[in-house]
PDB file of C-alpha atoms in Angstrom:
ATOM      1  CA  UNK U1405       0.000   0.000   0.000  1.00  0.00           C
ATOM      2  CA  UNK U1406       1.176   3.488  -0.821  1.00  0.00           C
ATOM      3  CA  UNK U1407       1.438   5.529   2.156  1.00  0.00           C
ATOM      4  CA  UNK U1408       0.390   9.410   1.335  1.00  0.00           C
ATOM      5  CA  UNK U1409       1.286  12.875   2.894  1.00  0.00           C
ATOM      6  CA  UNK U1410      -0.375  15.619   2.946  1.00  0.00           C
ATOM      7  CA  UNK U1411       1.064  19.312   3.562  1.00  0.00           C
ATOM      8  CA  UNK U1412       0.970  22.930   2.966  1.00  0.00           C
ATOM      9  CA  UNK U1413      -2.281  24.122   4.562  1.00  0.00           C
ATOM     10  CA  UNK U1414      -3.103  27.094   6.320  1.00  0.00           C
ATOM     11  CA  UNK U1415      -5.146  30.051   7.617  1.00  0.00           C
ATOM     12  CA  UNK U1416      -5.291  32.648   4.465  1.00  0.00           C
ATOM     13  CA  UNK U1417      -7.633  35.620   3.870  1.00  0.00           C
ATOM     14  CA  UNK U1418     -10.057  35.713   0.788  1.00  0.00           C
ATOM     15  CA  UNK U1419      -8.301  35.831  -2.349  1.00  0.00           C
ATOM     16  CA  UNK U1420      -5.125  34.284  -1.235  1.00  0.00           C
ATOM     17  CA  UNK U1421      -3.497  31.772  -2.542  1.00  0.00           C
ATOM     18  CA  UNK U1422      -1.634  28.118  -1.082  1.00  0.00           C
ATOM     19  CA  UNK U1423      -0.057  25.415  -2.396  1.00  0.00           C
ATOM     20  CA  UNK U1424      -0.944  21.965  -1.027  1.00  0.00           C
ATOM     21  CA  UNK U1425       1.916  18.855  -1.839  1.00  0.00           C
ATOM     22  CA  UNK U1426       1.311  15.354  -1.451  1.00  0.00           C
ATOM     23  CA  UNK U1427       4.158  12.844  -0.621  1.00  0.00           C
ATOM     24  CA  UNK U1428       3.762   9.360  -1.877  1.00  0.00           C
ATOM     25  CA  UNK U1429       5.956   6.340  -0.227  1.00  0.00           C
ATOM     26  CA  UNK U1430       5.760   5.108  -3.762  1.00  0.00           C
ATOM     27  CA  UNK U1431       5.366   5.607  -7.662  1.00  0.00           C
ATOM     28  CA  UNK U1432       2.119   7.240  -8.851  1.00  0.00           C
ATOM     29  CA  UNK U1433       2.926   6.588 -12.267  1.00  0.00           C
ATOM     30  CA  UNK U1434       0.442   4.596 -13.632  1.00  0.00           C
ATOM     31  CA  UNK U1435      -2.493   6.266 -11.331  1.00  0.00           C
ATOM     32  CA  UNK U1436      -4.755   8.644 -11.928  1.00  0.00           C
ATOM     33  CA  UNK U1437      -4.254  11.130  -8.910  1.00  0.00           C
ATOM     34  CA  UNK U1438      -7.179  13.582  -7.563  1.00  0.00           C
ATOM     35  CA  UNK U1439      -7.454  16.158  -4.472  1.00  0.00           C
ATOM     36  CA  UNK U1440     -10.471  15.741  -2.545  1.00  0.00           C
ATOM     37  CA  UNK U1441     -11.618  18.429   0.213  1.00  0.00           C
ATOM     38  CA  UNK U1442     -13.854  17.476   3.126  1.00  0.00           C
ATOM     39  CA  UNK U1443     -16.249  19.809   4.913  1.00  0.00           C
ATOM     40  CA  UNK U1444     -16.932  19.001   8.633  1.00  0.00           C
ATOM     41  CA  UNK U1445     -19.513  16.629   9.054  1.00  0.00           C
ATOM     42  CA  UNK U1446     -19.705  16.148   4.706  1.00  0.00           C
ATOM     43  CA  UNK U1447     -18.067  13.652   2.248  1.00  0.00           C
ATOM     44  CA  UNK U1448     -14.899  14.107   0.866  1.00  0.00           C
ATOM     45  CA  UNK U1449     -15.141  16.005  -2.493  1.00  0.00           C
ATOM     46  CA  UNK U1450     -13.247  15.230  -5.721  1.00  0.00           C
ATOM     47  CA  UNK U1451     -12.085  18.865  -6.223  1.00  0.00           C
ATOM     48  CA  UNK U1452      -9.355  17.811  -9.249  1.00  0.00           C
ATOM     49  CA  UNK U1453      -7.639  15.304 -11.022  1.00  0.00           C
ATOM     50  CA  UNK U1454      -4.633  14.199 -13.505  1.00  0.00           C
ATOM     51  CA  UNK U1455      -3.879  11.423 -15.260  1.00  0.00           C
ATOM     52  CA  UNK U1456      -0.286   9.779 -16.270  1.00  0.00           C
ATOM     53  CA  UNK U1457      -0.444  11.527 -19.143  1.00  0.00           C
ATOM     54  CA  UNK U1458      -1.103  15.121 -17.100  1.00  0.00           C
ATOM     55  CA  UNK U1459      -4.786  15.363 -18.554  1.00  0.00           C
ATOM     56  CA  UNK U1460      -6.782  17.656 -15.984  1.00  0.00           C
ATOM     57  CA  UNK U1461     -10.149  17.615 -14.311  1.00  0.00           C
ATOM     58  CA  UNK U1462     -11.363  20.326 -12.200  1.00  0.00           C
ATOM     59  CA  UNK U1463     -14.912  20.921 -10.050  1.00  0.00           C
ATOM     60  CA  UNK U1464     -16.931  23.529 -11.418  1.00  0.00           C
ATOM     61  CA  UNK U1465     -16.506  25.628  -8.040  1.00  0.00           C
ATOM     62  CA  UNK U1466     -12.734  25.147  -8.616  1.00  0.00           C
ATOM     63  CA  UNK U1467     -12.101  25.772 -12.322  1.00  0.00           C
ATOM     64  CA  UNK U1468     -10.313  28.295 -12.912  1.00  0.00           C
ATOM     65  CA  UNK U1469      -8.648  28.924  -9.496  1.00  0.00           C
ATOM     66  CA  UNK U1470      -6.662  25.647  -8.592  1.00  0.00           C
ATOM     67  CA  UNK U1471      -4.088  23.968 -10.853  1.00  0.00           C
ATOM     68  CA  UNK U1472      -3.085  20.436  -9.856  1.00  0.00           C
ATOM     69  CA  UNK U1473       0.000  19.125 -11.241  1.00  0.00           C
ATOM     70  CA  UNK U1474       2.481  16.529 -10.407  1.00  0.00           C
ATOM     71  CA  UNK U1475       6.349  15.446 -10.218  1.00  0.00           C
ATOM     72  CA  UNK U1476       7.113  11.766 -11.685  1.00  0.00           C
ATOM     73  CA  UNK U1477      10.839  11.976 -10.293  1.00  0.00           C
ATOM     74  CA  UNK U1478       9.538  13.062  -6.212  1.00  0.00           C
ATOM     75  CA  UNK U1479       6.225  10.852  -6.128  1.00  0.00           C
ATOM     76  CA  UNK U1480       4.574  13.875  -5.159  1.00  0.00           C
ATOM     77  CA  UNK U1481       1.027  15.743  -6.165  1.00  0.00           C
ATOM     78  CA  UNK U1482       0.684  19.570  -6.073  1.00  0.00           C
ATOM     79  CA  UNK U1483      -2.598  21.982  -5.470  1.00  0.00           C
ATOM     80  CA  UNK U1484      -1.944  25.273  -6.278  1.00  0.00           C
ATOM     81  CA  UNK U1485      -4.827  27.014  -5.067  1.00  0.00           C
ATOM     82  CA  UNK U1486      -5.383  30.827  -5.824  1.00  0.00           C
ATOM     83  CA  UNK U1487      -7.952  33.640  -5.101  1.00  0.00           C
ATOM     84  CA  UNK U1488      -9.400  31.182  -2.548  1.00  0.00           C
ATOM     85  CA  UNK U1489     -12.800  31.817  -0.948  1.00  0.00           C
ATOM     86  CA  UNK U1490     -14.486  31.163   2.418  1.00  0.00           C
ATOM     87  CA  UNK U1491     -16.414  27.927   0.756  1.00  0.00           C
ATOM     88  CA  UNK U1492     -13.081  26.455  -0.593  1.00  0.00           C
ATOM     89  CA  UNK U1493     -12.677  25.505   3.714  1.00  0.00           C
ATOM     90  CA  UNK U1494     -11.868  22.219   4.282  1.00  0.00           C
ATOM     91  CA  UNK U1495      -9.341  18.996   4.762  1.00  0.00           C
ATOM     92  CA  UNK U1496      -7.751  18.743   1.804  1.00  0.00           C
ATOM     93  CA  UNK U1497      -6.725  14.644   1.061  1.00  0.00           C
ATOM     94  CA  UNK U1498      -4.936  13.054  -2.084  1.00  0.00           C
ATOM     95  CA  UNK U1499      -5.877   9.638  -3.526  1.00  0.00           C
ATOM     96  CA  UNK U1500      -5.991   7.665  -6.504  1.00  0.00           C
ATOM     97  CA  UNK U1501      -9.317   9.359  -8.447  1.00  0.00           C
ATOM     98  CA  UNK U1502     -11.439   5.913  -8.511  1.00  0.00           C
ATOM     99  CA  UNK U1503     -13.132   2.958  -6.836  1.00  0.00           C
ATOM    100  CA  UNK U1504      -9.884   1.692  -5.808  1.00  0.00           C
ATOM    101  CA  UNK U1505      -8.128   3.992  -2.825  1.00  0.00           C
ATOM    102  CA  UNK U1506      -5.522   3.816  -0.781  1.00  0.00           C
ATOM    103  CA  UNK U1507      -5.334   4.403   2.353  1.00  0.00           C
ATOM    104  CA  UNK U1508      -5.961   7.686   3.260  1.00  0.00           C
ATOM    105  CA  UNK U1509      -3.690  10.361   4.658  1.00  0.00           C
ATOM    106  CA  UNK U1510      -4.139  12.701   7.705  1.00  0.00           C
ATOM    107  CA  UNK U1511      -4.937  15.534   4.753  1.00  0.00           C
ATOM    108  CA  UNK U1512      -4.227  19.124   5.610  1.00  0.00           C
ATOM    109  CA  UNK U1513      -6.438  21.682   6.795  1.00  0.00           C
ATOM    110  CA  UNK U1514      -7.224  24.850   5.065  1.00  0.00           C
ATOM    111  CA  UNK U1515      -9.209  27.940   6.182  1.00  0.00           C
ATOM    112  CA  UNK U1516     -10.226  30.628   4.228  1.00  0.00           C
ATOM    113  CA  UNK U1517     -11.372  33.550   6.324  1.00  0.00           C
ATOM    114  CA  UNK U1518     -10.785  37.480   6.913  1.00  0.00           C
TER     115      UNK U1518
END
């Protein structure tokens, strides 16, 4: 099983910006990779995506905004995440984007607010 970290959240006002980074304890290579936010007491939320072949999927309430991306050679997953909002609150995890997951990570928490 790979074993992911999450990092790189924060307190930021609105219209701020962060960049999220998740550490894998293996290859993601051949997975497609997605960052998922969860709202207290809600379901986690597919919020983007990217294939092998760095093909991109973004919410609707994220397009725009966030850019994910991701480094082949450091096993790692990026968010960048600009003019952020008070809705865009949450736990931020990565996974694989499917019906097979690992296990999840301790995500990282990021609040938007004045």
């Amino acid at each position: 099983q790979v074993q992911l970290v999450e990092s790189g959240g924060g307190l930021v006002q609105p219209g701020g910006s962060l960049r999220l980074s998740c550490a894998a304890s293996g290859s993601l290579r051949f997975y497609v990779m997605g960052w998922y936010r969860q709202v207290q007491g809600k379901q986690r939320d597919l919020v983007a995506s990217i294939t092998g072949a760095g093909s991109t999927s973004y919410a609707d309430s994220v397009q725009g905004r966030f850019t994910i991306s991701r480094d082949y050679s450091k096993n790692t997953v990026s968010l960048q995440m600009n003019s952020l909002k008070p809705e865009d609150t949450g736990v931020y995890y990565c996974n694989r984007d499917g019906p097979v997951r690992w296990p999840w990570g301790q995500g990282t928490l990021v609040t938007v607010s004045p």
